[in-house]
């Protein structure tokens, strides 16, 4: 895959008077969080981000990379200023500042409809049964301690795949037993062909954790960083309302991504 560098300045950012512009990594195809239609980005995380940036008096431009691992590489080089929907880890803390959290992320186990989970497995806290399965995951995502133990016990049981659609394609073809996917993304996909006839969400949440903005060290002054965090805190009710609005759209199957 070659890198597609797409610098797109939002119209709302242009109209806004600001003294600093930040470069944000956005996904071209990660519904319902971030996707591109024409020259505009849309999605839940895009709406939340732009709400926060406006309230922090920051302008923005977007840049797109083909994978999260490539995004982190460019972030370390100083070519990306902000990454959204990031889980906190000590390893990442070595090369990044983190904002206060702005929403929760739920990683859910998805299965082929012919592969039902028993009641015992659906409620297990250990995930040990996955060490006898093949599981598709996203390279660079965080899945928590219980899943990390599965990886340690059986490294060959886990397949790293960049795109959610590619992970679900493998599940449809029964080349993997399960896929671990963000709950909102998974719901979006299983309402659409070719996945809705074959893939089901299990009752098992693999991991739930708050997500943050990763901010390039030195990008914001102490005062600006405080302003950024306050923009999240003061707008949390509006952020929660956006999350609920998108969730209701997902349940109704009304989220559409235009080419």
PDB file of C-alpha atoms in Angstrom:
ATOM      1  CA  UNK A   1       0.000   0.000   0.000  1.00  0.00           C
ATOM      2  CA  UNK A   2       1.272   3.438  -0.796  1.00  0.00           C
ATOM      3  CA  UNK A   3       0.687   6.444   1.410  1.00  0.00           C
ATOM      4  CA  UNK A   4      -1.998   8.854   0.373  1.00  0.00           C
ATOM      5  CA  UNK A   5      -1.242  12.232   1.873  1.00  0.00           C
ATOM      6  CA  UNK A   6      -4.407  14.251   1.842  1.00  0.00           C
ATOM      7  CA  UNK A   7      -4.188  17.681   3.406  1.00  0.00           C
ATOM      8  CA  UNK A   8      -7.692  19.092   3.529  1.00  0.00           C
ATOM      9  CA  UNK A   9      -8.478  22.293   5.399  1.00  0.00           C
ATOM     10  CA  UNK A  10     -11.977  22.319   6.817  1.00  0.00           C
ATOM     11  CA  UNK A  11     -14.177  25.189   5.742  1.00  0.00           C
ATOM     12  CA  UNK A  12     -15.177  25.823   9.330  1.00  0.00           C
ATOM     13  CA  UNK A  13     -11.509  25.964  10.276  1.00  0.00           C
ATOM     14  CA  UNK A  14     -10.816  28.549   7.584  1.00  0.00           C
ATOM     15  CA  UNK A  15     -13.617  30.777   8.789  1.00  0.00           C
ATOM     16  CA  UNK A  16     -12.406  30.562  12.367  1.00  0.00           C
ATOM     17  CA  UNK A  17      -9.856  33.097  13.559  1.00  0.00           C
ATOM     18  CA  UNK A  18      -6.971  31.222  15.177  1.00  0.00           C
ATOM     19  CA  UNK A  19      -3.283  31.620  15.845  1.00  0.00           C
ATOM     20  CA  UNK A  20      -2.307  27.940  15.510  1.00  0.00           C
ATOM     21  CA  UNK A  21      -3.155  25.202  13.022  1.00  0.00           C
ATOM     22  CA  UNK A  22      -2.687  21.529  13.906  1.00  0.00           C
ATOM     23  CA  UNK A  23      -2.295  18.515  11.618  1.00  0.00           C
ATOM     24  CA  UNK A  24      -4.685  15.702  12.539  1.00  0.00           C
ATOM     25  CA  UNK A  25      -4.485  12.100  11.359  1.00  0.00           C
ATOM     26  CA  UNK A  26      -7.908  11.011  10.061  1.00  0.00           C
ATOM     27  CA  UNK A  27      -9.071   7.802   8.439  1.00  0.00           C
ATOM     28  CA  UNK A  28     -10.571   7.802   4.946  1.00  0.00           C
ATOM     29  CA  UNK A  29     -12.587   4.662   5.681  1.00  0.00           C
ATOM     30  CA  UNK A  30     -13.418   4.035   9.353  1.00  0.00           C
ATOM     31  CA  UNK A  31     -17.177   4.494   9.646  1.00  0.00           C
ATOM     32  CA  UNK A  32     -18.897   5.609  11.733  1.00  0.00           C
ATOM     33  CA  UNK A  33     -15.934   7.439  13.294  1.00  0.00           C
ATOM     34  CA  UNK A  34     -14.027   8.904  10.359  1.00  0.00           C
ATOM     35  CA  UNK A  35     -14.540   8.686   6.607  1.00  0.00           C
ATOM     36  CA  UNK A  36     -13.995  10.898   3.595  1.00  0.00           C
ATOM     37  CA  UNK A  37     -16.620  11.945   1.074  1.00  0.00           C
ATOM     38  CA  UNK A  38     -15.170  14.068  -1.702  1.00  0.00           C
ATOM     39  CA  UNK A  39     -12.854  16.483   0.051  1.00  0.00           C
ATOM     40  CA  UNK A  40     -14.656  16.467   3.384  1.00  0.00           C
ATOM     41  CA  UNK A  41     -14.261  14.253   6.431  1.00  0.00           C
ATOM     42  CA  UNK A  42     -17.287  13.067   8.369  1.00  0.00           C
ATOM     43  CA  UNK A  43     -18.066  10.794  11.298  1.00  0.00           C
ATOM     44  CA  UNK A  44     -18.489  10.740  15.066  1.00  0.00           C
ATOM     45  CA  UNK A  45     -14.839  11.352  15.961  1.00  0.00           C
ATOM     46  CA  UNK A  46     -14.583  14.078  13.324  1.00  0.00           C
ATOM     47  CA  UNK A  47     -17.593  15.898  14.815  1.00  0.00           C
ATOM     48  CA  UNK A  48     -16.232  15.570  18.346  1.00  0.00           C
ATOM     49  CA  UNK A  49     -12.743  16.669  17.303  1.00  0.00           C
ATOM     50  CA  UNK A  50     -13.937  19.757  15.452  1.00  0.00           C
ATOM     51  CA  UNK A  51     -16.155  20.714  18.396  1.00  0.00           C
ATOM     52  CA  UNK A  52     -13.150  20.486  20.734  1.00  0.00           C
ATOM     53  CA  UNK A  53     -10.737  22.291  18.409  1.00  0.00           C
ATOM     54  CA  UNK A  54     -13.144  25.176  17.823  1.00  0.00           C
ATOM     55  CA  UNK A  55     -13.597  25.597  21.558  1.00  0.00           C
ATOM     56  CA  UNK A  56      -9.825  25.457  22.052  1.00  0.00           C
ATOM     57  CA  UNK A  57      -9.349  28.181  19.381  1.00  0.00           C
ATOM     58  CA  UNK A  58      -7.348  25.883  17.118  1.00  0.00           C
ATOM     59  CA  UNK A  59      -7.572  25.447  13.355  1.00  0.00           C
ATOM     60  CA  UNK A  60      -6.871  22.108  11.709  1.00  0.00           C
ATOM     61  CA  UNK A  61      -5.971  20.225   8.574  1.00  0.00           C
ATOM     62  CA  UNK A  62      -6.313  16.488   8.002  1.00  0.00           C
ATOM     63  CA  UNK A  63      -3.776  13.981   6.755  1.00  0.00           C
ATOM     64  CA  UNK A  64      -4.482  10.321   5.978  1.00  0.00           C
ATOM     65  CA  UNK A  65      -2.281   7.224   6.198  1.00  0.00           C
ATOM     66  CA  UNK A  66      -3.084   3.615   5.298  1.00  0.00           C
ATOM     67  CA  UNK A  67      -2.646   2.140   8.803  1.00  0.00           C
ATOM     68  CA  UNK A  68      -2.440   3.088  12.463  1.00  0.00           C
ATOM     69  CA  UNK A  69       1.147   1.819  12.659  1.00  0.00           C
ATOM     70  CA  UNK A  70       2.156   4.181   9.821  1.00  0.00           C
ATOM     71  CA  UNK A  71       0.308   7.003  11.583  1.00  0.00           C
ATOM     72  CA  UNK A  72       2.366   6.444  14.739  1.00  0.00           C
ATOM     73  CA  UNK A  73       5.568   6.477  12.685  1.00  0.00           C
ATOM     74  CA  UNK A  74       4.653   9.833  11.145  1.00  0.00           C
ATOM     75  CA  UNK A  75       3.588  11.152  14.546  1.00  0.00           C
ATOM     76  CA  UNK A  76       7.028  10.328  15.962  1.00  0.00           C
ATOM     77  CA  UNK A  77       8.627  12.157  13.007  1.00  0.00           C
ATOM     78  CA  UNK A  78       6.623  15.296  13.794  1.00  0.00           C
ATOM     79  CA  UNK A  79       4.477  15.106  10.646  1.00  0.00           C
ATOM     80  CA  UNK A  80       1.274  14.511  12.644  1.00  0.00           C
ATOM     81  CA  UNK A  81       0.245  16.683  15.602  1.00  0.00           C
ATOM     82  CA  UNK A  82      -2.886  14.952  16.916  1.00  0.00           C
ATOM     83  CA  UNK A  83      -4.233  11.396  16.786  1.00  0.00           C
ATOM     84  CA  UNK A  84      -7.777  10.811  17.979  1.00  0.00           C
ATOM     85  CA  UNK A  85      -9.376   7.721  19.586  1.00  0.00           C
ATOM     86  CA  UNK A  86      -6.101   6.667  21.222  1.00  0.00           C
ATOM     87  CA  UNK A  87      -5.875   4.275  24.162  1.00  0.00           C
ATOM     88  CA  UNK A  88      -3.349   5.216  26.833  1.00  0.00           C
ATOM     89  CA  UNK A  89      -0.335   2.945  27.262  1.00  0.00           C
ATOM     90  CA  UNK A  90       2.961   3.532  29.042  1.00  0.00           C
ATOM     91  CA  UNK A  91       4.824   2.772  25.810  1.00  0.00           C
ATOM     92  CA  UNK A  92       2.901   5.480  23.933  1.00  0.00           C
ATOM     93  CA  UNK A  93       3.391   7.905  26.813  1.00  0.00           C
ATOM     94  CA  UNK A  94       7.119   7.889  26.062  1.00  0.00           C
ATOM     95  CA  UNK A  95       6.550   9.741  22.790  1.00  0.00           C
ATOM     96  CA  UNK A  96       3.226  11.527  23.314  1.00  0.00           C
ATOM     97  CA  UNK A  97       1.184  13.820  25.509  1.00  0.00           C
ATOM     98  CA  UNK A  98      -2.340  12.614  26.251  1.00  0.00           C
ATOM     99  CA  UNK A  99      -5.468  14.699  26.676  1.00  0.00           C
ATOM    100  CA  UNK A 100      -8.128  13.886  29.236  1.00  0.00           C
ATOM    101  CA  UNK A 101     -10.426  11.101  27.910  1.00  0.00           C
ATOM    102  CA  UNK A 102     -13.399  12.119  25.782  1.00  0.00           C
ATOM    103  CA  UNK A 103     -15.302   8.847  25.203  1.00  0.00           C
ATOM    104  CA  UNK A 104     -15.156   5.115  25.893  1.00  0.00           C
ATOM    105  CA  UNK A 105     -14.148   2.451  23.400  1.00  0.00           C
ATOM    106  CA  UNK A 106     -15.649  -1.035  23.566  1.00  0.00           C
ATOM    107  CA  UNK A 107     -13.884  -3.886  21.783  1.00  0.00           C
ATOM    108  CA  UNK A 108     -16.428  -6.617  21.032  1.00  0.00           C
ATOM    109  CA  UNK A 109     -15.981 -10.184  19.837  1.00  0.00           C
ATOM    110  CA  UNK A 110     -17.715 -10.872  16.508  1.00  0.00           C
ATOM    111  CA  UNK A 111     -18.379 -14.358  15.153  1.00  0.00           C
ATOM    112  CA  UNK A 112     -19.684 -16.181  12.103  1.00  0.00           C
ATOM    113  CA  UNK A 113     -23.380 -17.007  12.477  1.00  0.00           C
ATOM    114  CA  UNK A 114     -22.550 -20.726  12.272  1.00  0.00           C
ATOM    115  CA  UNK A 115     -20.150 -20.447  15.218  1.00  0.00           C
ATOM    116  CA  UNK A 116     -22.259 -19.601  18.288  1.00  0.00           C
ATOM    117  CA  UNK A 117     -20.633 -18.976  21.663  1.00  0.00           C
ATOM    118  CA  UNK A 118     -21.784 -21.147  24.541  1.00  0.00           C
ATOM    119  CA  UNK A 119     -23.227 -19.335  27.545  1.00  0.00           C
ATOM    120  CA  UNK A 120     -20.091 -20.238  29.527  1.00  0.00           C
ATOM    121  CA  UNK A 121     -17.752 -18.737  26.956  1.00  0.00           C
ATOM    122  CA  UNK A 122     -19.923 -15.674  26.379  1.00  0.00           C
ATOM    123  CA  UNK A 123     -19.542 -14.646  30.007  1.00  0.00           C
ATOM    124  CA  UNK A 124     -15.968 -15.741  30.678  1.00  0.00           C
ATOM    125  CA  UNK A 125     -13.570 -13.093  32.038  1.00  0.00           C
ATOM    126  CA  UNK A 126     -10.421 -14.991  30.999  1.00  0.00           C
ATOM    127  CA  UNK A 127     -10.834 -15.354  27.205  1.00  0.00           C
ATOM    128  CA  UNK A 128      -8.736 -18.523  27.493  1.00  0.00           C
ATOM    129  CA  UNK A 129     -10.896 -20.341  24.921  1.00  0.00           C
ATOM    130  CA  UNK A 130      -9.538 -17.970  22.258  1.00  0.00           C
ATOM    131  CA  UNK A 131      -6.129 -19.669  22.549  1.00  0.00           C
ATOM    132  CA  UNK A 132      -7.664 -22.519  20.535  1.00  0.00           C
ATOM    133  CA  UNK A 133      -9.055 -20.203  17.854  1.00  0.00           C
ATOM    134  CA  UNK A 134      -7.860 -17.875  15.094  1.00  0.00           C
ATOM    135  CA  UNK A 135      -8.747 -14.256  15.854  1.00  0.00           C
ATOM    136  CA  UNK A 136      -8.436 -11.264  13.517  1.00  0.00           C
ATOM    137  CA  UNK A 137      -7.450  -7.995  15.191  1.00  0.00           C
ATOM    138  CA  UNK A 138      -6.319  -4.528  14.212  1.00  0.00           C
ATOM    139  CA  UNK A 139      -2.592  -3.927  14.193  1.00  0.00           C
ATOM    140  CA  UNK A 140      -1.813  -1.205  16.738  1.00  0.00           C
ATOM    141  CA  UNK A 141      -5.030  -1.409  18.783  1.00  0.00           C
ATOM    142  CA  UNK A 142      -5.155  -2.052  22.528  1.00  0.00           C
ATOM    143  CA  UNK A 143      -7.198  -5.031  23.745  1.00  0.00           C
ATOM    144  CA  UNK A 144      -6.428  -5.229  27.454  1.00  0.00           C
ATOM    145  CA  UNK A 145      -4.661  -7.647  29.799  1.00  0.00           C
ATOM    146  CA  UNK A 146      -6.978 -10.640  29.335  1.00  0.00           C
ATOM    147  CA  UNK A 147      -6.448 -10.631  25.563  1.00  0.00           C
ATOM    148  CA  UNK A 148      -2.713 -10.021  25.985  1.00  0.00           C
ATOM    149  CA  UNK A 149      -2.521 -13.288  27.919  1.00  0.00           C
ATOM    150  CA  UNK A 150      -4.166 -15.069  24.975  1.00  0.00           C
ATOM    151  CA  UNK A 151      -1.513 -13.622  22.644  1.00  0.00           C
ATOM    152  CA  UNK A 152       1.271 -14.751  25.015  1.00  0.00           C
ATOM    153  CA  UNK A 153      -0.165 -18.276  25.211  1.00  0.00           C
ATOM    154  CA  UNK A 154      -0.725 -18.588  21.463  1.00  0.00           C
ATOM    155  CA  UNK A 155       0.935 -15.921  19.269  1.00  0.00           C
ATOM    156  CA  UNK A 156      -0.131 -17.799  16.132  1.00  0.00           C
ATOM    157  CA  UNK A 157      -3.797 -17.541  17.153  1.00  0.00           C
ATOM    158  CA  UNK A 158      -3.862 -13.811  16.390  1.00  0.00           C
ATOM    159  CA  UNK A 159      -3.805 -12.341  12.876  1.00  0.00           C
ATOM    160  CA  UNK A 160      -3.062  -8.620  12.439  1.00  0.00           C
ATOM    161  CA  UNK A 161      -5.195  -7.049   9.708  1.00  0.00           C
ATOM    162  CA  UNK A 162      -5.299  -3.320   8.928  1.00  0.00           C
ATOM    163  CA  UNK A 163      -8.931  -2.771   7.893  1.00  0.00           C
ATOM    164  CA  UNK A 164     -12.176  -3.753   9.634  1.00  0.00           C
ATOM    165  CA  UNK A 165     -13.673  -4.806   6.285  1.00  0.00           C
ATOM    166  CA  UNK A 166     -10.718  -7.114   5.657  1.00  0.00           C
ATOM    167  CA  UNK A 167     -11.138  -8.678   9.109  1.00  0.00           C
ATOM    168  CA  UNK A 168     -14.830  -9.249   8.493  1.00  0.00           C
ATOM    169  CA  UNK A 169     -14.133 -10.608   4.992  1.00  0.00           C
ATOM    170  CA  UNK A 170     -11.980 -13.297   6.596  1.00  0.00           C
ATOM    171  CA  UNK A 171     -14.764 -14.036   9.060  1.00  0.00           C
ATOM    172  CA  UNK A 172     -17.347 -14.381   6.276  1.00  0.00           C
ATOM    173  CA  UNK A 173     -15.043 -16.845   4.486  1.00  0.00           C
ATOM    174  CA  UNK A 174     -14.409 -18.718   7.788  1.00  0.00           C
ATOM    175  CA  UNK A 175     -10.678 -18.223   7.485  1.00  0.00           C
ATOM    176  CA  UNK A 176     -10.717 -16.942  11.061  1.00  0.00           C
ATOM    177  CA  UNK A 177     -12.947 -17.997  13.952  1.00  0.00           C
ATOM    178  CA  UNK A 178     -13.516 -14.555  15.441  1.00  0.00           C
ATOM    179  CA  UNK A 179     -12.770 -10.884  14.895  1.00  0.00           C
ATOM    180  CA  UNK A 180     -12.306  -8.313  17.627  1.00  0.00           C
ATOM    181  CA  UNK A 181     -13.771  -5.013  16.524  1.00  0.00           C
ATOM    182  CA  UNK A 182     -14.840  -1.684  17.944  1.00  0.00           C
ATOM    183  CA  UNK A 183     -18.522  -2.060  18.833  1.00  0.00           C
ATOM    184  CA  UNK A 184     -19.792   0.897  16.779  1.00  0.00           C
ATOM    185  CA  UNK A 185     -17.738  -0.118  13.736  1.00  0.00           C
ATOM    186  CA  UNK A 186     -18.936  -3.700  14.026  1.00  0.00           C
ATOM    187  CA  UNK A 187     -22.595  -2.704  14.285  1.00  0.00           C
ATOM    188  CA  UNK A 188     -22.176  -0.478  11.236  1.00  0.00           C
ATOM    189  CA  UNK A 189     -20.711  -3.335   9.187  1.00  0.00           C
ATOM    190  CA  UNK A 190     -23.111  -6.125  10.200  1.00  0.00           C
ATOM    191  CA  UNK A 191     -26.019  -4.000   8.995  1.00  0.00           C
ATOM    192  CA  UNK A 192     -24.548  -4.113   5.482  1.00  0.00           C
ATOM    193  CA  UNK A 193     -23.787  -6.625   2.739  1.00  0.00           C
ATOM    194  CA  UNK A 194     -22.023  -8.982   2.600  1.00  0.00           C
ATOM    195  CA  UNK A 195     -21.720  -9.118   6.380  1.00  0.00           C
ATOM    196  CA  UNK A 196     -25.308  -8.954   7.610  1.00  0.00           C
ATOM    197  CA  UNK A 197     -26.105 -12.482   6.406  1.00  0.00           C
ATOM    198  CA  UNK A 198     -23.072 -14.060   8.062  1.00  0.00           C
ATOM    199  CA  UNK A 199     -21.654 -12.116  11.017  1.00  0.00           C
ATOM    200  CA  UNK A 200     -23.107 -11.643  14.483  1.00  0.00           C
ATOM    201  CA  UNK A 201     -21.983  -9.675  17.520  1.00  0.00           C
ATOM    202  CA  UNK A 202     -21.330 -11.919  20.491  1.00  0.00           C
ATOM    203  CA  UNK A 203     -22.207 -10.943  24.043  1.00  0.00           C
ATOM    204  CA  UNK A 204     -18.529 -10.866  24.951  1.00  0.00           C
ATOM    205  CA  UNK A 205     -16.742  -7.539  25.350  1.00  0.00           C
ATOM    206  CA  UNK A 206     -13.016  -8.157  25.095  1.00  0.00           C
ATOM    207  CA  UNK A 207     -11.994  -4.763  26.468  1.00  0.00           C
ATOM    208  CA  UNK A 208     -13.475  -1.408  27.461  1.00  0.00           C
ATOM    209  CA  UNK A 209     -11.375   1.662  28.091  1.00  0.00           C
ATOM    210  CA  UNK A 210     -11.407   5.443  27.726  1.00  0.00           C
ATOM    211  CA  UNK A 211      -9.814   6.983  24.644  1.00  0.00           C
ATOM    212  CA  UNK A 212      -7.874  10.227  24.399  1.00  0.00           C
ATOM    213  CA  UNK A 213      -6.192  12.544  21.947  1.00  0.00           C
ATOM    214  CA  UNK A 214      -2.492  11.886  21.476  1.00  0.00           C
ATOM    215  CA  UNK A 215      -0.741  15.243  21.176  1.00  0.00           C
ATOM    216  CA  UNK A 216       2.758  15.694  19.808  1.00  0.00           C
ATOM    217  CA  UNK A 217       5.099  16.805  22.622  1.00  0.00           C
ATOM    218  CA  UNK A 218       5.938  20.477  22.358  1.00  0.00           C
ATOM    219  CA  UNK A 219       2.999  21.212  20.056  1.00  0.00           C
ATOM    220  CA  UNK A 220       0.962  23.090  22.650  1.00  0.00           C
ATOM    221  CA  UNK A 221       2.119  25.409  25.378  1.00  0.00           C
ATOM    222  CA  UNK A 222       1.033  24.553  28.911  1.00  0.00           C
ATOM    223  CA  UNK A 223      -1.710  27.173  28.651  1.00  0.00           C
ATOM    224  CA  UNK A 224      -2.893  25.811  25.275  1.00  0.00           C
ATOM    225  CA  UNK A 225      -2.902  22.227  26.563  1.00  0.00           C
ATOM    226  CA  UNK A 226      -5.005  23.281  29.544  1.00  0.00           C
ATOM    227  CA  UNK A 227      -7.350  25.099  27.164  1.00  0.00           C
ATOM    228  CA  UNK A 228      -7.600  21.938  25.035  1.00  0.00           C
ATOM    229  CA  UNK A 229      -8.482  19.753  28.021  1.00  0.00           C
ATOM    230  CA  UNK A 230     -11.006  22.285  29.300  1.00  0.00           C
ATOM    231  CA  UNK A 231     -12.645  22.268  25.866  1.00  0.00           C
ATOM    232  CA  UNK A 232     -13.247  18.526  26.320  1.00  0.00           C
ATOM    233  CA  UNK A 233     -14.458  18.789  29.916  1.00  0.00           C
ATOM    234  CA  UNK A 234     -16.798  21.728  29.321  1.00  0.00           C
ATOM    235  CA  UNK A 235     -18.313  20.102  26.233  1.00  0.00           C
ATOM    236  CA  UNK A 236     -18.680  16.575  27.619  1.00  0.00           C
ATOM    237  CA  UNK A 237     -22.492  16.787  27.615  1.00  0.00           C
ATOM    238  CA  UNK A 238     -22.449  17.790  23.936  1.00  0.00           C
ATOM    239  CA  UNK A 239     -19.950  14.997  23.178  1.00  0.00           C
ATOM    240  CA  UNK A 240     -22.163  12.433  24.941  1.00  0.00           C
ATOM    241  CA  UNK A 241     -25.154  13.678  22.951  1.00  0.00           C
ATOM    242  CA  UNK A 242     -23.242  13.191  19.671  1.00  0.00           C
ATOM    243  CA  UNK A 243     -22.269   9.655  20.730  1.00  0.00           C
ATOM    244  CA  UNK A 244     -25.877   8.783  21.542  1.00  0.00           C
ATOM    245  CA  UNK A 245     -27.094  10.324  18.280  1.00  0.00           C
ATOM    246  CA  UNK A 246     -24.663   8.227  16.242  1.00  0.00           C
ATOM    247  CA  UNK A 247     -25.513   5.093  18.214  1.00  0.00           C
ATOM    248  CA  UNK A 248     -29.210   5.538  17.449  1.00  0.00           C
ATOM    249  CA  UNK A 249     -28.367   5.965  13.756  1.00  0.00           C
ATOM    250  CA  UNK A 250     -26.341   2.758  13.850  1.00  0.00           C
ATOM    251  CA  UNK A 251     -29.189   0.815  15.421  1.00  0.00           C
ATOM    252  CA  UNK A 252     -31.562   2.095  12.744  1.00  0.00           C
ATOM    253  CA  UNK A 253     -29.057   1.329   9.967  1.00  0.00           C
ATOM    254  CA  UNK A 254     -29.277   4.891   8.681  1.00  0.00           C
ATOM    255  CA  UNK A 255     -25.551   5.702   8.605  1.00  0.00           C
ATOM    256  CA  UNK A 256     -24.482   6.077   4.999  1.00  0.00           C
ATOM    257  CA  UNK A 257     -20.981   6.556   3.626  1.00  0.00           C
ATOM    258  CA  UNK A 258     -20.977   8.220   0.231  1.00  0.00           C
ATOM    259  CA  UNK A 259     -18.122   7.397  -2.188  1.00  0.00           C
TER     260      UNK A 259
END
